[in-house]
Amino acid sequence: MKRHLMSWMTALGGLAAAPALAQIHPLGVPAARPVANQPRATVPISRPPATAKTGPSAKAGPDALAPTNPDFKADQPAAQPAPIPVVLPPAMWDVVNAEDLLRTIGGVDKEGLNPADYDPTGLQAAVQSGNVAAFSAAATERFNKLSSDFALGHVKKPGRVDWWVADNDLNAQKQDALLRTALASHSIAQALEGLLPTHPQYAALKVALADTPPGDEAKRARIRLNLDRWRWLPRDLGDKYIIVNVPGFHATLVENGINRWKQRAIAGKLSTPTPQLNALATGVILNPWWEVPKSIEHEAAGKRGFVPVKGPDGAIQRWRQPPGPTNALGQIKFVMPNSKAIYLHDTNARSRFNDSTRALSHGCVRTEHILDLATELLGDDGGEWSPDRIEAALDSKKTVQASFVKPVPVYIVYFSSAALNDGRIVDYKDLYGRDAKAMAALMMKDGGASLALPKPKDDEVAAR
């Protein structure tokens, strides 16, 4: 357990990168299958619903309007609504369960939340009234609010800048079932606490919050915000996944709670910030073409070394850069289609990994020694891509797609505070200025839901 805790701290803390794996050497191998047009992977990716816009300041990805780009995959329409469930009578509470809820509310400050946001005084008054129906309604309202904040985070979407990670840990049906089961078994506190993150980083941040003096308001606020950011993520990230912490400039492969691989990363510059999202990596492309993002297309259009992609009508749809020593993606890119066209890749300017502040890209994540990462993943689960076969494919100079046996979840996140393995908290520079808005929302009783812009009227929409 201690090993897992220290490993997770290292994943997001500012520790030295793990040593690179041994370099691969070519041997005689079968010829690899070329992929001329880099077809997009057919394995479905995990992504937020189409309605998951995270606030009025959230920007679309660089290629959100370029559906012909193989790195782009539009958000799926919202799932069809489930059949209307049988309407159950309101859940009825007894005094024992209500007092258990009150005690839980009184202790949420250790999770970085404000007990006053859940109005314990109002619930206490309702219980003391003796009106069972009234205090049951009051208790259910607070249980629903608290369970939502524990499972999904107190800060609502309008307070999350450019956050597109899907989290389906709780919905109305799950919430109602959880409530009724907890009432029947008198386990309100256990039911609520079972929704909180189990990541060692979350536990370490809680300890740091408890150890920070009340007078150090700035430090406490920063820790509270990053505790909430953990609640924005799915509780279960998977047995094996890649996590990229943008402010920390590192990419880490985690398996069974242990850091298996970690290297430096380069994120988007201030004018083209990297969004936070999750996707499924289904494999890699060796000797890739670079599909130039729409946002910087003007820098490549018509210039030497770039090739236009034309539609049936002969009009240019986008620009591409062929494989080679000057290709911006280097030797390899990950196949992880998403609505922001963001992915991990190599680079032809590897010296930039030595920079202390690595916010230099157009939004995608340049990853140091990414070929070593790909080699490990391609060999997992009995994969047929040996290091020698990969080397031969690279030497062929042909564009080749190699698939993982099992897709690997990728999470690109934004933690401005993380714990080191000795428990100390490291604060990263808030590169994109995303802390202030989220912190303001955290301090609001509604979690910043009221920060959303009012929907325009029909006549206003028609006039645009």
Short mmCIF file of C-alpha atoms in Angstrom, two decimals:
data_model
loop_
_atom_site.label_atom_id
_atom_site.label_comp_id
_atom_site.label_asym_id
_atom_site.label_seq_id
_atom_site.Cartn_x
_atom_site.Cartn_y
_atom_site.Cartn_z
CA MET A 1 0.00 0.00 0.00
CA LYS A 2 2.80 2.37 0.91
CA ARG A 3 4.46 1.55 -2.40
CA HIS A 4 1.30 2.50 -4.27
CA LEU A 5 0.97 5.75 -2.35
CA MET A 6 4.53 6.81 -3.08
CA SER A 7 4.20 5.81 -6.71
CA TRP A 8 1.11 7.92 -7.24
CA MET A 9 2.74 10.88 -5.55
CA THR A 10 5.64 10.55 -7.95
CA ALA A 11 3.26 10.46 -10.93
CA LEU A 12 2.19 14.06 -10.39
CA GLY A 13 4.96 15.40 -8.17
CA GLY A 14 7.97 17.20 -9.58
CA LEU A 15 10.37 14.29 -9.28
CA ALA A 16 13.13 13.36 -11.67
CA ALA A 17 11.98 11.49 -14.76
CA ALA A 18 12.50 7.74 -14.91
CA PRO A 19 15.48 6.60 -16.97
CA ALA A 20 14.81 5.89 -20.60
CA LEU A 21 14.43 2.30 -21.70
CA ALA A 22 17.15 0.59 -23.69
CA GLN A 23 17.36 1.67 -27.31
CA ILE A 24 16.01 -0.82 -29.83
CA HIS A 25 18.23 -2.30 -32.53
CA PRO A 26 17.14 -3.55 -35.97
CA LEU A 27 17.11 -7.22 -36.77
CA GLY A 28 15.54 -9.16 -39.63
CA VAL A 29 11.77 -8.87 -39.29
CA PRO A 30 8.71 -9.32 -41.49
CA ALA A 31 7.70 -6.36 -43.58
CA ALA A 32 5.16 -4.06 -41.90
CA ARG A 33 1.86 -3.20 -43.51
CA PRO A 34 1.86 0.39 -44.85
CA VAL A 35 -1.09 2.62 -44.15
CA ALA A 36 -1.36 5.26 -46.83
CA ASN A 37 -4.12 7.40 -45.41
CA GLN A 38 -3.75 6.77 -41.70
CA PRO A 39 -7.27 5.43 -41.10
CA ARG A 40 -8.80 6.38 -37.84
CA ALA A 41 -9.12 3.71 -35.18
CA THR A 42 -12.45 1.92 -35.00
CA VAL A 43 -12.37 1.28 -31.27
CA PRO A 44 -14.80 3.72 -29.59
CA ILE A 45 -13.17 6.28 -27.36
CA SER A 46 -14.30 7.57 -24.03
CA ARG A 47 -15.41 11.17 -24.27
CA PRO A 48 -17.85 13.63 -22.77
CA PRO A 49 -21.30 14.10 -24.23
CA ALA A 50 -21.90 16.77 -26.85
CA THR A 51 -23.44 19.03 -24.23
CA ALA A 52 -20.33 19.02 -22.04
CA LYS A 53 -19.17 22.53 -22.86
CA THR A 54 -17.30 23.73 -19.84
CA GLY A 55 -18.27 27.34 -19.56
CA PRO A 56 -18.53 30.42 -21.75
CA SER A 57 -14.78 30.80 -22.03
CA ALA A 58 -14.18 27.23 -23.21
CA LYS A 59 -12.75 27.11 -26.72
CA ALA A 60 -13.25 24.49 -29.36
CA GLY A 61 -10.26 22.37 -30.22
CA PRO A 62 -8.03 23.48 -33.07
CA ASP A 63 -9.61 21.04 -35.50
CA ALA A 64 -13.18 21.01 -34.24
CA LEU A 65 -14.28 22.29 -37.66
CA ALA A 66 -12.14 19.88 -39.66
CA PRO A 67 -14.02 16.54 -39.64
CA THR A 68 -11.81 15.15 -42.42
CA ASN A 69 -8.80 15.21 -40.07
CA PRO A 70 -8.11 11.60 -38.93
CA ASP A 71 -7.19 12.87 -35.47
CA PHE A 72 -10.64 14.38 -35.07
CA LYS A 73 -13.63 12.42 -33.85
CA ALA A 74 -16.79 14.32 -33.07
CA ASP A 75 -18.46 13.94 -29.72
CA GLN A 76 -21.21 11.37 -29.90
CA PRO A 77 -24.77 12.64 -29.52
CA ALA A 78 -26.13 12.33 -26.03
CA ALA A 79 -27.23 8.79 -25.27
CA GLN A 80 -30.88 8.00 -25.74
CA PRO A 81 -32.77 8.52 -22.49
CA ALA A 82 -33.39 5.38 -20.48
CA PRO A 83 -36.97 4.17 -20.13
CA ILE A 84 -38.88 6.23 -17.62
CA PRO A 85 -38.45 4.42 -14.30
CA VAL A 86 -41.31 3.58 -12.01
CA VAL A 87 -42.00 6.63 -9.88
CA LEU A 88 -41.26 5.79 -6.28
CA PRO A 89 -42.68 7.63 -3.32
CA PRO A 90 -40.35 10.15 -1.66
CA ALA A 91 -37.66 8.56 0.47
CA MET A 92 -38.52 8.76 4.15
CA TRP A 93 -35.86 9.47 6.73
CA ASP A 94 -35.69 8.74 10.42
CA VAL A 95 -33.85 10.80 13.01
CA VAL A 96 -30.89 8.39 13.17
CA ASN A 97 -30.19 8.70 9.44
CA ALA A 98 -30.71 12.46 9.50
CA GLU A 99 -28.23 12.88 12.35
CA ASP A 100 -25.73 10.70 10.45
CA LEU A 101 -26.09 13.05 7.49
CA LEU A 102 -25.59 16.07 9.76
CA ARG A 103 -22.37 14.60 11.14
CA THR A 104 -21.13 13.92 7.60
CA ILE A 105 -21.90 17.49 6.55
CA GLY A 106 -20.05 18.79 9.60
CA GLY A 107 -16.92 16.95 8.52
CA VAL A 108 -16.74 17.91 4.84
CA ASP A 109 -14.18 20.59 5.59
CA LYS A 110 -11.52 17.86 5.67
CA GLU A 111 -12.42 17.16 2.01
CA GLY A 112 -11.84 20.82 1.18
CA LEU A 113 -15.56 21.66 1.11
CA ASN A 114 -17.59 24.17 3.11
CA PRO A 115 -20.19 22.67 5.51
CA ALA A 116 -22.27 25.84 5.24
CA ASP A 117 -22.92 25.09 1.54
CA TYR A 118 -25.16 22.22 2.67
CA ASP A 119 -27.13 24.27 5.24
CA PRO A 120 -26.84 21.98 8.29
CA THR A 121 -28.69 24.56 10.39
CA GLY A 122 -31.75 24.31 8.16
CA LEU A 123 -31.68 20.52 8.29
CA GLN A 124 -31.32 20.54 12.09
CA ALA A 125 -34.34 22.83 12.37
CA ALA A 126 -36.39 20.57 10.09
CA VAL A 127 -35.51 17.51 12.18
CA GLN A 128 -36.41 19.28 15.41
CA SER A 129 -39.81 20.23 13.97
CA GLY A 130 -40.85 16.59 14.18
CA ASN A 131 -42.50 16.74 10.77
CA VAL A 132 -41.18 13.57 9.14
CA ALA A 133 -42.23 14.51 5.61
CA ALA A 134 -40.61 17.94 5.92
CA PHE A 135 -37.28 16.81 7.33
CA SER A 136 -37.19 13.88 4.89
CA ALA A 137 -37.45 16.29 1.97
CA ALA A 138 -34.79 18.55 3.50
CA ALA A 139 -32.46 15.63 4.15
CA THR A 140 -32.88 14.19 0.65
CA GLU A 141 -32.07 17.56 -0.89
CA ARG A 142 -28.84 17.80 1.08
CA PHE A 143 -27.91 14.17 0.46
CA ASN A 144 -28.29 14.70 -3.28
CA LYS A 145 -26.18 17.85 -3.25
CA LEU A 146 -23.45 16.31 -1.12
CA SER A 147 -23.34 13.01 -3.04
CA SER A 148 -23.05 14.93 -6.31
CA ASP A 149 -20.20 17.06 -4.96
CA PHE A 150 -18.37 14.01 -3.54
CA ALA A 151 -18.68 12.04 -6.77
CA LEU A 152 -18.44 14.75 -9.45
CA GLY A 153 -16.93 17.80 -7.77
CA HIS A 154 -18.38 20.95 -6.24
CA VAL A 155 -17.21 23.22 -9.07
CA LYS A 156 -19.72 22.99 -11.89
CA LYS A 157 -18.93 23.08 -15.61
CA PRO A 158 -19.09 26.89 -15.99
CA GLY A 159 -16.18 27.14 -13.54
CA ARG A 160 -13.99 24.60 -15.34
CA VAL A 161 -12.04 26.18 -18.15
CA ASP A 162 -11.46 23.87 -21.13
CA TRP A 163 -12.29 20.72 -19.14
CA TRP A 164 -13.69 17.91 -21.30
CA VAL A 165 -13.13 14.80 -19.19
CA ALA A 166 -16.17 12.52 -19.04
CA ASP A 167 -17.17 11.39 -15.53
CA ASN A 168 -20.17 9.08 -15.33
CA ASP A 169 -19.76 8.03 -11.71
CA LEU A 170 -23.18 9.28 -10.63
CA ASN A 171 -26.55 10.05 -12.21
CA ALA A 172 -30.07 10.53 -10.86
CA GLN A 173 -30.92 6.84 -10.95
CA LYS A 174 -27.71 5.77 -9.20
CA GLN A 175 -28.16 8.55 -6.68
CA ASP A 176 -31.71 7.52 -5.77
CA ALA A 177 -30.74 3.86 -5.45
CA LEU A 178 -27.77 4.80 -3.26
CA LEU A 179 -29.99 6.90 -1.02
CA ARG A 180 -32.68 4.25 -0.52
CA THR A 181 -30.13 1.52 0.18
CA ALA A 182 -28.30 3.73 2.68
CA LEU A 183 -31.53 4.63 4.47
CA ALA A 184 -32.56 0.99 4.76
CA SER A 185 -29.17 -0.06 6.14
CA HIS A 186 -28.53 3.07 8.22
CA SER A 187 -25.28 3.67 6.35
CA ILE A 188 -25.57 7.26 5.15
CA ALA A 189 -21.99 8.22 6.03
CA GLN A 190 -20.50 5.09 4.44
CA ALA A 191 -22.54 5.55 1.27
CA LEU A 192 -21.36 9.13 0.86
CA GLU A 193 -17.72 8.45 1.70
CA GLY A 194 -17.74 5.62 -0.84
CA LEU A 195 -18.10 8.24 -3.58
CA LEU A 196 -14.85 10.06 -2.78
CA PRO A 197 -11.67 9.54 -4.81
CA THR A 198 -9.40 6.73 -3.67
CA HIS A 199 -6.25 8.03 -5.41
CA PRO A 200 -3.23 8.31 -3.10
CA GLN A 201 -2.74 11.85 -4.42
CA TYR A 202 -6.17 12.78 -3.04
CA ALA A 203 -5.28 11.30 0.35
CA ALA A 204 -1.97 13.17 0.37
CA LEU A 205 -3.64 16.47 -0.43
CA LYS A 206 -6.12 15.87 2.42
CA VAL A 207 -3.22 15.40 4.84
CA ALA A 208 -1.58 18.55 3.54
CA LEU A 209 -4.83 20.49 4.00
CA ALA A 210 -5.13 19.29 7.59
CA ASP A 211 -1.52 20.32 8.28
CA THR A 212 -1.87 23.80 6.76
CA PRO A 213 -2.64 26.52 9.33
CA PRO A 214 -6.02 28.25 8.93
CA GLY A 215 -4.22 31.54 8.51
CA ASP A 216 -2.52 30.42 5.32
CA GLU A 217 -5.62 31.01 3.25
CA ALA A 218 -3.89 31.06 -0.16
CA LYS A 219 -2.26 27.66 0.33
CA ARG A 220 -5.45 26.14 1.73
CA ALA A 221 -7.49 27.45 -1.19
CA ARG A 222 -5.06 25.98 -3.70
CA ILE A 223 -5.12 22.58 -2.00
CA ARG A 224 -8.92 22.66 -1.80
CA LEU A 225 -9.17 23.41 -5.50
CA ASN A 226 -6.93 20.52 -6.48
CA LEU A 227 -8.84 18.17 -4.18
CA ASP A 228 -11.96 19.13 -6.10
CA ARG A 229 -10.18 18.54 -9.42
CA TRP A 230 -9.64 14.94 -8.36
CA ARG A 231 -13.41 14.69 -7.86
CA TRP A 232 -13.87 15.90 -11.44
CA LEU A 233 -12.20 12.71 -12.66
CA PRO A 234 -13.72 9.22 -12.83
CA ARG A 235 -13.17 7.40 -9.55
CA ASP A 236 -11.74 4.43 -11.46
CA LEU A 237 -9.15 5.47 -14.05
CA GLY A 238 -8.49 1.86 -15.05
CA ASP A 239 -5.88 -0.75 -14.21
CA LYS A 240 -3.52 0.72 -16.82
CA TYR A 241 -3.61 4.26 -18.13
CA ILE A 242 -1.54 7.26 -19.18
CA ILE A 243 -1.93 10.50 -17.25
CA VAL A 244 -0.47 13.82 -18.39
CA ASN A 245 -0.39 16.66 -15.87
CA VAL A 246 -0.05 19.79 -17.99
CA PRO A 247 1.33 22.21 -15.35
CA GLY A 248 3.84 19.56 -14.22
CA PHE A 249 5.01 18.84 -17.82
CA HIS A 250 5.16 15.08 -17.32
CA ALA A 251 3.47 12.04 -18.85
CA THR A 252 3.18 8.88 -16.76
CA LEU A 253 2.10 5.32 -17.53
CA VAL A 254 0.45 3.85 -14.43
CA GLU A 255 -0.37 0.15 -14.04
CA ASN A 256 -1.98 -1.36 -10.96
CA GLY A 257 -1.23 1.80 -9.02
CA ILE A 258 2.48 1.79 -9.84
CA ASN A 259 4.36 4.18 -12.08
CA ARG A 260 5.64 2.03 -14.89
CA TRP A 261 7.05 4.79 -17.10
CA LYS A 262 7.44 8.55 -16.71
CA GLN A 263 9.02 11.19 -18.93
CA ARG A 264 8.95 14.91 -19.59
CA ALA A 265 6.27 16.44 -21.77
CA ILE A 266 5.73 19.66 -23.69
CA ALA A 267 2.23 21.17 -23.58
CA GLY A 268 0.47 23.90 -25.52
CA LYS A 269 1.74 27.45 -25.43
CA LEU A 270 -0.41 30.22 -23.98
CA SER A 271 -2.01 31.05 -27.33
CA THR A 272 -2.86 27.40 -28.02
CA PRO A 273 -3.44 25.84 -24.58
CA THR A 274 -3.83 22.10 -24.16
CA PRO A 275 -7.40 21.19 -23.20
CA GLN A 276 -8.17 18.66 -20.47
CA LEU A 277 -9.79 15.51 -21.83
CA ASN A 278 -9.83 11.74 -21.80
CA ALA A 279 -9.61 9.40 -24.78
CA LEU A 280 -8.70 5.82 -25.63
CA ALA A 281 -5.33 5.24 -27.29
CA THR A 282 -5.77 2.31 -29.66
CA GLY A 283 -2.24 2.25 -31.08
CA VAL A 284 0.38 4.38 -32.78
CA ILE A 285 1.38 5.55 -36.25
CA LEU A 286 5.03 5.17 -37.20
CA ASN A 287 6.46 7.71 -39.64
CA PRO A 288 3.28 9.77 -39.36
CA TRP A 289 1.95 12.56 -41.52
CA TRP A 290 1.17 15.75 -39.65
CA GLU A 291 -2.35 17.01 -40.16
CA VAL A 292 -1.88 20.77 -39.73
CA PRO A 293 -4.41 22.20 -37.24
CA LYS A 294 -6.90 24.69 -38.65
CA SER A 295 -5.79 27.26 -36.10
CA ILE A 296 -2.30 27.46 -37.65
CA GLU A 297 -3.11 26.43 -41.22
CA HIS A 298 -1.99 29.82 -42.48
CA GLU A 299 1.57 28.96 -41.41
CA ALA A 300 1.68 25.94 -43.74
CA ALA A 301 -0.64 26.75 -46.64
CA GLY A 302 1.27 26.81 -49.90
CA LYS A 303 4.66 26.45 -48.29
CA ARG A 304 7.34 24.01 -49.31
CA GLY A 305 7.10 20.66 -47.54
CA PHE A 306 3.34 20.74 -47.06
CA VAL A 307 0.75 18.90 -49.16
CA PRO A 308 -2.86 19.99 -49.69
CA VAL A 309 -5.76 17.57 -49.18
CA LYS A 310 -8.55 18.32 -51.62
CA GLY A 311 -12.20 17.38 -51.57
CA PRO A 312 -14.28 15.99 -54.47
CA ASP A 313 -14.87 19.52 -55.72
CA GLY A 314 -11.14 20.23 -55.87
CA ALA A 315 -11.23 22.65 -52.96
CA ILE A 316 -8.44 22.39 -50.39
CA GLN A 317 -9.77 20.97 -47.12
CA ARG A 318 -6.58 20.93 -45.08
CA TRP A 319 -2.79 20.74 -45.26
CA ARG A 320 -0.46 17.87 -44.32
CA GLN A 321 3.24 17.45 -43.77
CA PRO A 322 4.74 14.15 -45.00
CA PRO A 323 7.00 11.97 -42.84
CA GLY A 324 10.66 12.84 -42.67
CA PRO A 325 13.33 14.52 -40.56
CA THR A 326 11.52 17.88 -40.58
CA ASN A 327 8.11 16.47 -39.66
CA ALA A 328 6.81 18.17 -36.52
CA LEU A 329 5.57 14.87 -35.07
CA GLY A 330 8.93 13.14 -35.26
CA GLN A 331 8.82 9.38 -35.71
CA ILE A 332 5.59 8.47 -33.92
CA LYS A 333 2.17 9.65 -32.80
CA PHE A 334 -0.52 8.04 -30.70
CA VAL A 335 -3.88 7.17 -32.25
CA MET A 336 -6.43 8.57 -29.79
CA PRO A 337 -9.18 10.36 -31.78
CA ASN A 338 -11.18 12.97 -29.86
CA SER A 339 -13.17 16.10 -30.54
CA LYS A 340 -10.21 18.35 -29.80
CA ALA A 341 -7.76 16.50 -32.12
CA ILE A 342 -5.22 16.31 -29.27
CA TYR A 343 -2.72 13.45 -29.04
CA LEU A 344 0.71 12.44 -27.73
CA HIS A 345 3.60 12.45 -30.19
CA ASP A 346 7.34 12.59 -30.77
CA THR A 347 9.09 15.76 -32.00
CA ASN A 348 11.91 16.78 -34.28
CA ALA A 349 13.08 19.32 -31.68
CA ARG A 350 13.94 17.09 -28.73
CA SER A 351 16.28 19.62 -27.12
CA ARG A 352 13.21 21.58 -25.95
CA PHE A 353 12.56 18.90 -23.33
CA ASN A 354 15.42 20.47 -21.39
CA ASP A 355 13.49 23.72 -20.95
CA SER A 356 12.14 24.27 -17.44
CA THR A 357 8.86 25.73 -18.71
CA ARG A 358 7.66 23.51 -21.51
CA ALA A 359 4.57 25.30 -22.84
CA LEU A 360 5.60 25.36 -26.48
CA SER A 361 3.26 23.29 -28.64
CA HIS A 362 0.16 24.04 -30.69
CA GLY A 363 -1.92 22.10 -28.15
CA CYS A 364 -0.84 18.47 -28.55
CA VAL A 365 1.52 16.81 -26.08
CA ARG A 366 5.10 16.24 -27.20
CA THR A 367 6.38 13.35 -25.11
CA GLU A 368 10.02 12.56 -24.43
CA HIS A 369 11.15 9.01 -25.34
CA ILE A 370 7.63 8.25 -26.55
CA LEU A 371 8.99 5.47 -28.76
CA ASP A 372 9.98 3.58 -25.61
CA LEU A 373 6.43 4.02 -24.26
CA ALA A 374 4.92 2.77 -27.50
CA THR A 375 7.29 -0.20 -27.58
CA GLU A 376 6.16 -1.26 -24.11
CA LEU A 377 2.47 -0.90 -24.91
CA LEU A 378 2.70 -2.64 -28.29
CA GLY A 379 4.33 -5.63 -26.60
CA ASP A 380 1.78 -5.88 -23.80
CA ASP A 381 -0.85 -8.63 -23.68
CA GLY A 382 1.01 -10.80 -26.18
CA GLY A 383 1.31 -8.07 -28.80
CA GLU A 384 3.11 -9.01 -32.00
CA TRP A 385 5.03 -5.74 -32.35
CA SER A 386 8.52 -6.52 -31.09
CA PRO A 387 11.18 -3.79 -30.76
CA ASP A 388 12.87 -5.15 -33.88
CA ARG A 389 9.70 -5.02 -35.92
CA ILE A 390 9.07 -1.45 -34.82
CA GLU A 391 12.62 -0.47 -35.78
CA ALA A 392 12.21 -2.08 -39.18
CA ALA A 393 8.96 -0.21 -39.79
CA LEU A 394 10.64 3.09 -38.92
CA ASP A 395 13.56 2.30 -41.21
CA SER A 396 11.17 1.60 -44.08
CA LYS A 397 10.17 5.30 -44.06
CA LYS A 398 6.62 4.17 -44.80
CA THR A 399 3.64 5.27 -42.73
CA VAL A 400 2.52 2.27 -40.69
CA GLN A 401 -0.19 1.88 -38.09
CA ALA A 402 0.43 -0.50 -35.17
CA SER A 403 -2.40 -1.32 -32.77
CA PHE A 404 -2.32 -2.18 -29.09
CA VAL A 405 -3.90 -5.49 -28.13
CA LYS A 406 -6.03 -3.56 -25.61
CA PRO A 407 -6.79 0.18 -25.79
CA VAL A 408 -5.18 2.35 -23.12
CA PRO A 409 -7.10 5.23 -21.47
CA VAL A 410 -5.35 8.60 -21.62
CA TYR A 411 -6.15 11.45 -19.22
CA ILE A 412 -4.81 14.94 -19.85
CA VAL A 413 -5.38 16.86 -16.62
CA TYR A 414 -4.54 20.14 -14.91
CA PHE A 415 -3.32 19.88 -11.30
CA SER A 416 -1.55 23.00 -10.09
CA SER A 417 -0.68 21.32 -6.78
CA ALA A 418 0.50 17.76 -6.18
CA ALA A 419 2.18 15.74 -3.46
CA LEU A 420 5.74 14.46 -3.45
CA ASN A 421 6.61 11.08 -1.95
CA ASP A 422 7.64 12.69 1.32
CA GLY A 423 4.25 14.37 1.67
CA ARG A 424 5.39 17.85 0.71
CA ILE A 425 3.17 19.75 -1.69
CA VAL A 426 4.66 21.10 -4.90
CA ASP A 427 2.91 24.02 -6.56
CA TYR A 428 3.17 24.31 -10.33
CA LYS A 429 2.75 27.53 -12.24
CA ASP A 430 -0.86 28.10 -13.27
CA LEU A 431 0.14 28.25 -16.94
CA TYR A 432 -3.18 29.11 -18.46
CA GLY A 433 -4.68 31.07 -15.57
CA ARG A 434 -7.33 28.41 -14.92
CA ASP A 435 -7.15 28.44 -11.13
CA ALA A 436 -8.82 31.78 -10.44
CA LYS A 437 -12.17 31.04 -12.06
CA ALA A 438 -12.36 27.52 -10.63
CA MET A 439 -11.37 28.78 -7.18
CA ALA A 440 -14.07 31.43 -7.29
CA ALA A 441 -16.62 28.78 -8.24
CA LEU A 442 -15.42 26.55 -5.40
CA MET A 443 -16.20 29.33 -2.93
CA MET A 444 -19.76 29.71 -4.27
CA LYS A 445 -22.61 27.74 -2.74
CA ASP A 446 -23.81 26.64 -6.18
CA GLY A 447 -20.29 25.70 -7.32
CA GLY A 448 -20.34 28.38 -10.00
CA ALA A 449 -23.43 27.08 -11.79
CA SER A 450 -24.68 30.67 -11.92
CA LEU A 451 -21.56 31.69 -13.86
CA ALA A 452 -23.10 30.24 -17.02
CA LEU A 453 -24.19 32.80 -19.61
CA PRO A 454 -27.96 32.99 -20.11
CA LYS A 455 -29.18 31.15 -23.17
CA PRO A 456 -29.99 33.55 -26.04
CA LYS A 457 -33.60 33.90 -27.10
CA ASP A 458 -34.72 32.40 -30.38
CA ASP A 459 -34.86 35.77 -32.12
CA GLU A 460 -31.33 36.58 -30.95
CA VAL A 461 -30.05 33.30 -32.38
CA ALA A 462 -31.72 33.96 -35.72
CA ALA A 463 -30.05 37.37 -35.95
CA ARG A 464 -26.53 35.99 -35.65
#
